[in-house]
XYZ file of C-alpha atoms in Angstrom:
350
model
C -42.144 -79.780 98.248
C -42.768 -76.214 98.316
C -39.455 -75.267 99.357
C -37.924 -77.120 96.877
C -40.036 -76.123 94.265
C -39.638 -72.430 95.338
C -35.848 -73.171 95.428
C -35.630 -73.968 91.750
C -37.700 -71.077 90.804
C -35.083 -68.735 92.647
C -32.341 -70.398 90.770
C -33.571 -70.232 87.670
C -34.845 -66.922 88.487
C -31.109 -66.069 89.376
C -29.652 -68.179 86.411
C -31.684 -65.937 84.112
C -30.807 -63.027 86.296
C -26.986 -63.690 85.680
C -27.495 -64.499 81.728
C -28.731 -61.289 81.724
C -25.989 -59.420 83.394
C -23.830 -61.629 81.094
C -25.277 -60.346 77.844
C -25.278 -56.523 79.230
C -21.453 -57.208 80.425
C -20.592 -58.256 76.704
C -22.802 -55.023 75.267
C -20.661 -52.994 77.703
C -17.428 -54.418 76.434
C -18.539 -54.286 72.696
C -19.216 -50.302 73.543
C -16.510 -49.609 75.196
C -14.405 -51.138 72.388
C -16.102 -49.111 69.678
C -15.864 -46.061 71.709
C -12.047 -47.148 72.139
C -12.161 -47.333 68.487
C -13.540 -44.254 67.642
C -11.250 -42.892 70.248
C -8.252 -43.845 68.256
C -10.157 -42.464 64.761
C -10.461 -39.450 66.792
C -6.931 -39.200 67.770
C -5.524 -40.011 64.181
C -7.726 -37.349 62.946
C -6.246 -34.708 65.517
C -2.813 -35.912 64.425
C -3.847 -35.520 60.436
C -5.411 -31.721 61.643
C -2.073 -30.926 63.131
C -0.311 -31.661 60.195
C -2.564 -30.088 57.781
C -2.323 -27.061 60.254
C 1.268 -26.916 60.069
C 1.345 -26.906 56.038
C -1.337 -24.560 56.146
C 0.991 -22.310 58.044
C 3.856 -23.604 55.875
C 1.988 -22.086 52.594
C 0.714 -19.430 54.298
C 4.405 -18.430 55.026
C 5.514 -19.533 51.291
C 2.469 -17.119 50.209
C 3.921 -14.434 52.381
C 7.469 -14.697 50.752
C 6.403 -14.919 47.222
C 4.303 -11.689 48.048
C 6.926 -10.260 49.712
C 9.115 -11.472 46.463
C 6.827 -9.652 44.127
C 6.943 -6.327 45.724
C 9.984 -6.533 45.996
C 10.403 -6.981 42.173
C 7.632 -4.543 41.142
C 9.690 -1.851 43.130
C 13.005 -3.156 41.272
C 10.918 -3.031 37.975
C 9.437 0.156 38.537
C 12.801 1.891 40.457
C 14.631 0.450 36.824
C 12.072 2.305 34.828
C 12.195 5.128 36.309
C 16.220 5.327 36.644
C 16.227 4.158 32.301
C 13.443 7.194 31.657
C 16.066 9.636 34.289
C 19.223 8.998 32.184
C 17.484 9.277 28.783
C 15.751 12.240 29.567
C 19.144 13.185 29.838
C 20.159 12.159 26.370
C 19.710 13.176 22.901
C 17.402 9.131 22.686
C 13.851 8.900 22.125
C 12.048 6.677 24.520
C 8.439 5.486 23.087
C 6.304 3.176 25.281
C 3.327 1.735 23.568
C 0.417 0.511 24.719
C 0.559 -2.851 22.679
C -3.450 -2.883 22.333
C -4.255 0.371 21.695
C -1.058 1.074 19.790
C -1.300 4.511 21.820
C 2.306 5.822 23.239
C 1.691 6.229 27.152
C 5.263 7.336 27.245
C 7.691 9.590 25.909
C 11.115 10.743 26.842
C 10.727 14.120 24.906
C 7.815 15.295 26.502
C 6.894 15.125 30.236
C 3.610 14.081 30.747
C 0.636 12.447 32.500
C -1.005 9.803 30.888
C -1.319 9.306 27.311
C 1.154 11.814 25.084
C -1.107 14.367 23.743
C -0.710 13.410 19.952
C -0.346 16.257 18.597
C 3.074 16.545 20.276
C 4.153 13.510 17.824
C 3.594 15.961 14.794
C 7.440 16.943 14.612
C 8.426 13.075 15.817
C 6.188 12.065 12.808
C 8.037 14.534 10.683
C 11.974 13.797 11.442
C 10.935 9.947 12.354
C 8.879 8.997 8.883
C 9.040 5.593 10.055
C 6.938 6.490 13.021
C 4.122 4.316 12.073
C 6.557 1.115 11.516
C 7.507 1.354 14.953
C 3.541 1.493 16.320
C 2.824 -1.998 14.482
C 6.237 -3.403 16.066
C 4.619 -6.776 18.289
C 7.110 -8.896 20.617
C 6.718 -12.457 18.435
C 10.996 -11.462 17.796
C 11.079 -10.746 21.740
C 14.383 -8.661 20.960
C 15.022 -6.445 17.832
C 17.629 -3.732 16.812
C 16.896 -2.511 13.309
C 18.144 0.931 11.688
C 15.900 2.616 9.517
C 16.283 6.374 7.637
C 15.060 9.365 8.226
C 14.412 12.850 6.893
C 17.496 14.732 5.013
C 19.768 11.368 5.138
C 19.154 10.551 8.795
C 19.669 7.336 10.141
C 18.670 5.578 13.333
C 19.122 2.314 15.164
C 15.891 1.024 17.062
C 16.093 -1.122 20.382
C 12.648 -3.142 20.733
C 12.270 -5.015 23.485
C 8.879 -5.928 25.794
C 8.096 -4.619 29.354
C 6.565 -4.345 31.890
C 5.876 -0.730 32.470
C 4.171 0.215 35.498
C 2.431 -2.917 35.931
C 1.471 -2.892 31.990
C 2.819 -4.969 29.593
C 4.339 -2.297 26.973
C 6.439 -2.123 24.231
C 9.573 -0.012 24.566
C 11.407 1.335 21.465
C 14.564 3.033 22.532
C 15.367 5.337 18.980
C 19.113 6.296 18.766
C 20.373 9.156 15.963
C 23.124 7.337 14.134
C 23.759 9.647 11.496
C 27.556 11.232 12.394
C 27.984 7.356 12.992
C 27.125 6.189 9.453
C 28.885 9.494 7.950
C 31.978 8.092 9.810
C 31.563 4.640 9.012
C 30.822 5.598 5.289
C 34.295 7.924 5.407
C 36.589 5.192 7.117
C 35.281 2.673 3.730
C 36.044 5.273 1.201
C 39.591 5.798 2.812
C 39.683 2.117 2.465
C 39.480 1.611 -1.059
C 41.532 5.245 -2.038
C 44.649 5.844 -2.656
C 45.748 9.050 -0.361
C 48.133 10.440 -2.822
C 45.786 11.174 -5.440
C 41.839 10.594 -4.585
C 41.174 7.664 -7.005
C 40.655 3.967 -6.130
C 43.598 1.954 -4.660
C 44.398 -1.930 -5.312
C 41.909 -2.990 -2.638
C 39.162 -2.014 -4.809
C 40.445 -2.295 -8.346
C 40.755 -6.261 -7.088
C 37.561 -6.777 -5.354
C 36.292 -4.754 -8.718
C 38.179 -6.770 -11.131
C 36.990 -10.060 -9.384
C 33.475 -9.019 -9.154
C 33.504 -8.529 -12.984
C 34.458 -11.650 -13.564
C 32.286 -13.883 -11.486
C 29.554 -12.208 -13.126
C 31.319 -12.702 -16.645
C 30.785 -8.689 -17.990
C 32.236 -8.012 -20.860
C 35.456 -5.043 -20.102
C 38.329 -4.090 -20.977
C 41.494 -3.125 -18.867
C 44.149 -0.751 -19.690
C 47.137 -1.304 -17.563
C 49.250 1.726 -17.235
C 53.187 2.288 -16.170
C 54.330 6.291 -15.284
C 57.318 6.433 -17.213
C 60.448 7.606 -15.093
C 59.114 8.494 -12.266
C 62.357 7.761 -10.540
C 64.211 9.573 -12.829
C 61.932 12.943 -11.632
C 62.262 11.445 -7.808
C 66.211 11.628 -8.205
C 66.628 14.666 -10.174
C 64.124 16.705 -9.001
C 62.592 15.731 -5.785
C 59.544 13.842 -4.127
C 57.542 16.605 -4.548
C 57.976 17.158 -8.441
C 57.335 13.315 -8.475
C 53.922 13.708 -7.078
C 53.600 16.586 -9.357
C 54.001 14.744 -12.244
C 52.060 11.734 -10.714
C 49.119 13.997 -10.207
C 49.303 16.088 -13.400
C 49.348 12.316 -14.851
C 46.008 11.499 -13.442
C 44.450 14.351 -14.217
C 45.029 13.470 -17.804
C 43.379 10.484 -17.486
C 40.593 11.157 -15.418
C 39.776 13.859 -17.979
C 39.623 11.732 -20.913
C 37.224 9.259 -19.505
C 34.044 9.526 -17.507
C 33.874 9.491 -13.935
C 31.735 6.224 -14.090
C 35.037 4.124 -15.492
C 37.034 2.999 -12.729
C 40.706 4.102 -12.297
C 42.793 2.854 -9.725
C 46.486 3.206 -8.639
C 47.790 -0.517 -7.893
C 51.347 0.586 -6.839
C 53.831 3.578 -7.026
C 53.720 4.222 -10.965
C 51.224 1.692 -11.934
C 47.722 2.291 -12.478
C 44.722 0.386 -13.974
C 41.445 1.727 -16.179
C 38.515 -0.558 -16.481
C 35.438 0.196 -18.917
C 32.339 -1.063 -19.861
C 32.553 -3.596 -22.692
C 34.872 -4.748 -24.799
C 36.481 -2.283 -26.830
C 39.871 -2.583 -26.572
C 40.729 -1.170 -30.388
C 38.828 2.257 -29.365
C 41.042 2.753 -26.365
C 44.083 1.681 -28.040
C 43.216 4.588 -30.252
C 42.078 7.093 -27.424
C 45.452 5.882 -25.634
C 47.480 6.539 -28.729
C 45.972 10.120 -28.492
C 46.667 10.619 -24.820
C 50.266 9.773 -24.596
C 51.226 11.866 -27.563
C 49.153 15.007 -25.779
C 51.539 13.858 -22.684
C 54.716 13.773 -24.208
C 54.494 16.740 -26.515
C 51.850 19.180 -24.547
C 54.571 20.327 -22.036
C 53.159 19.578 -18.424
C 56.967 19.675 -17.225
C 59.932 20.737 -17.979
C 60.972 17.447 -18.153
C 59.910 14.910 -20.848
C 56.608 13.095 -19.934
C 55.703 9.680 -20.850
C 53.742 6.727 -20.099
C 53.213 3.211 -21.036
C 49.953 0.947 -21.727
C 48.883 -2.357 -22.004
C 45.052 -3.070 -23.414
C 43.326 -6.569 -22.522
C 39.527 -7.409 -23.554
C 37.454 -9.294 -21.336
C 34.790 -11.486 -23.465
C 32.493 -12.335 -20.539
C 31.155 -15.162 -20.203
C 33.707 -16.834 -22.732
C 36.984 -15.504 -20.361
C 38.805 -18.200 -19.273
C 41.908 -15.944 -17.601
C 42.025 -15.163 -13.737
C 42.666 -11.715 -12.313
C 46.182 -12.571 -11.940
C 46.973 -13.936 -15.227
C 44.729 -10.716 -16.801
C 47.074 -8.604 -14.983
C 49.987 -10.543 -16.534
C 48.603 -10.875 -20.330
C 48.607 -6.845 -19.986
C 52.090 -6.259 -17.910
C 53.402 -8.015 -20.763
C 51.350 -6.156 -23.380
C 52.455 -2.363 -21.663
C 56.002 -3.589 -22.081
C 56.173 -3.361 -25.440
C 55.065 -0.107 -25.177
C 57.621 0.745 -22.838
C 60.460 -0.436 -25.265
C 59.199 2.063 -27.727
C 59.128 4.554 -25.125
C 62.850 3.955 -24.043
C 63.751 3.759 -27.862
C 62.674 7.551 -28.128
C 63.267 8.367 -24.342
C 66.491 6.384 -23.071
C 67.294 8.785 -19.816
C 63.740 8.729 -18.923
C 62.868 5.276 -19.209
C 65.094 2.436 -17.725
């Protein structure tokens, strides 16, 4: 009885021995598949620190470019300034920089300096540039600006405003060019324009953008239209030269009788126009009467003299007629002066 009693002690002693070993087996495995688990976290992770490294070292290259970049355009910036400032101080230009804060000029052309221009340089730039101070309250909100402004003793000069960086500053830059002989030029070619060579007053150009102007603003004038009388008949017999002779001697008549603020203009070869101020057409019939007797009897050639007129009033703002048909109205007003003429002076007029 012992035996077998001592028999099932030793098996269950062994049974619980082996449950035991079972549940440690299965702890074991659980372990070893968390540590498998954490294993594989571990290994993902290395895999997400590799590629973090290598976009580290991506940027890190991208950082090294843009730097690299930057230079590289600071030097361009700085090599552009300095090769602009080299070929102005070359030329007759101002070149202002201004500090856009301080409104202070940290550079000029005219003056070679460190720093900021001692201002009491500026005194003779203040003088022959009155629009000095103008140019300090410039600001960039236009980004781009060329604007002309006048200076001392009829001056003139075109301004180039423009931001920039100036050694690693944000600055203003005016760039200040003397236009004068240019606007003395300019102002020459126009009055060629609208003269006649021949004889120094206005030519048709103007008398018609005159004319027009007066009647789109409906002034009261009046127009004399005037005809040379045989000016080919001088031409043939006498020569080119006498013609302009008696052409000139013609407008100086004219121009003499009337004040320089009336406007007469030659519209063709003998034909010439007088406009003045109102409308008073029955005074300068009179004056005109008075003129052309002066010219035909006063001797200015030895050849008879002798010129024809037509007299229009413009009423304003109650003118219906264009410049054309004005024109016409006193064509056909100056030829009936011109048959009188030829009545008393067949050879001369034709």
């Amino acid at each position: 009885m012992n035996t077998q009693t001592d028999l099932k002690e030793y098996y269950h002693s062994l049974e619980h021995s082996y449950q035991l070993l079972q549940r440690e087996a299965d702890e074991l495995r659980a372990h070893e598949s968390q540590l498998m688990d954490e294993l594989e976290g571990f290994r993902t992770r290395e895999a997400q620190l590799k590629d973090e490294l290598e976009g580290f070292r991506a940027r890190e290259a991208q950082l090294k470019d843009e730097v690299a970049r930057s230079q590289n355009r600071a030097e361009m910036i700085e090599g552009y300034n300095e090769l602009m400032v080299e070929m102005l101080n070359r030329r007759r230009e101002w070149l202002l920089v201004i500090d856009p804060n301080t409104k202070e000029i940290i550079y000029c052309n005219k003056k070679k300096q460190e720093g900021t221009v001692d201002p009491a340089f500026c005194v003779a730039c203040k003088k022959r540039l009155p629009f000095y101070s103008e140019i300090l309250k410039w600001n960039s909100d236009e980004q781009y600006k060329v604007w002309e402004m006048a200076g001392e003793a009829d001056t003139h000069y075109r301004i180039t405003s423009f931001p920039i960086e100036w050694r690693e500053h944000d600055s203003y830059v005016h760039i200040i060019v003397d236009i004068t002989d240019e606007k003395r030029a300019a102002h020459t070619l126009a009055s060629k324009a609208y003269h006649d060579p021949g004889t120094g007053i206005k030519n048709r150009l103007f008398f018609k953008e005159y004319m027009e102007m007066i009647l789109r603003e409906g002034q009261n004038a009046t127009l004399c239209y005037l005809d040379l009388d045989g000016l080919k008949y001088v031409n043939d017999k006498y020569g080119h030269l006498e013609g302009d002779s008696y052409i000139q001697n013609f407008v100086e008549l004219i121009k003499a009788n009337f004040r320089s603020e009336d406007t007469f203009a030659r519209i063709g070869g003998d034909e010439f126009c007088l406009v003045l101020n109102g409308s008073i057409g029955e005074l300068i019939k009179w004056k005109m009467k008075e003129i052309l007797r002066d010219f035909q009897t006063s001797g200015y050639a030895k050849y008879q003299c002798s010129f024809s007129y037509g007299i229009v009033d413009i009423d304003g703002k109650k003118n219906q007629l264009s410049y054309d048909e004005i024109l016409q109205k006193a064509d056909e007003i100056m030829y009936e002066c011109k048959r009188k003429n030829k009545e008393k002076y067949p050879q001369l007029v034709r």
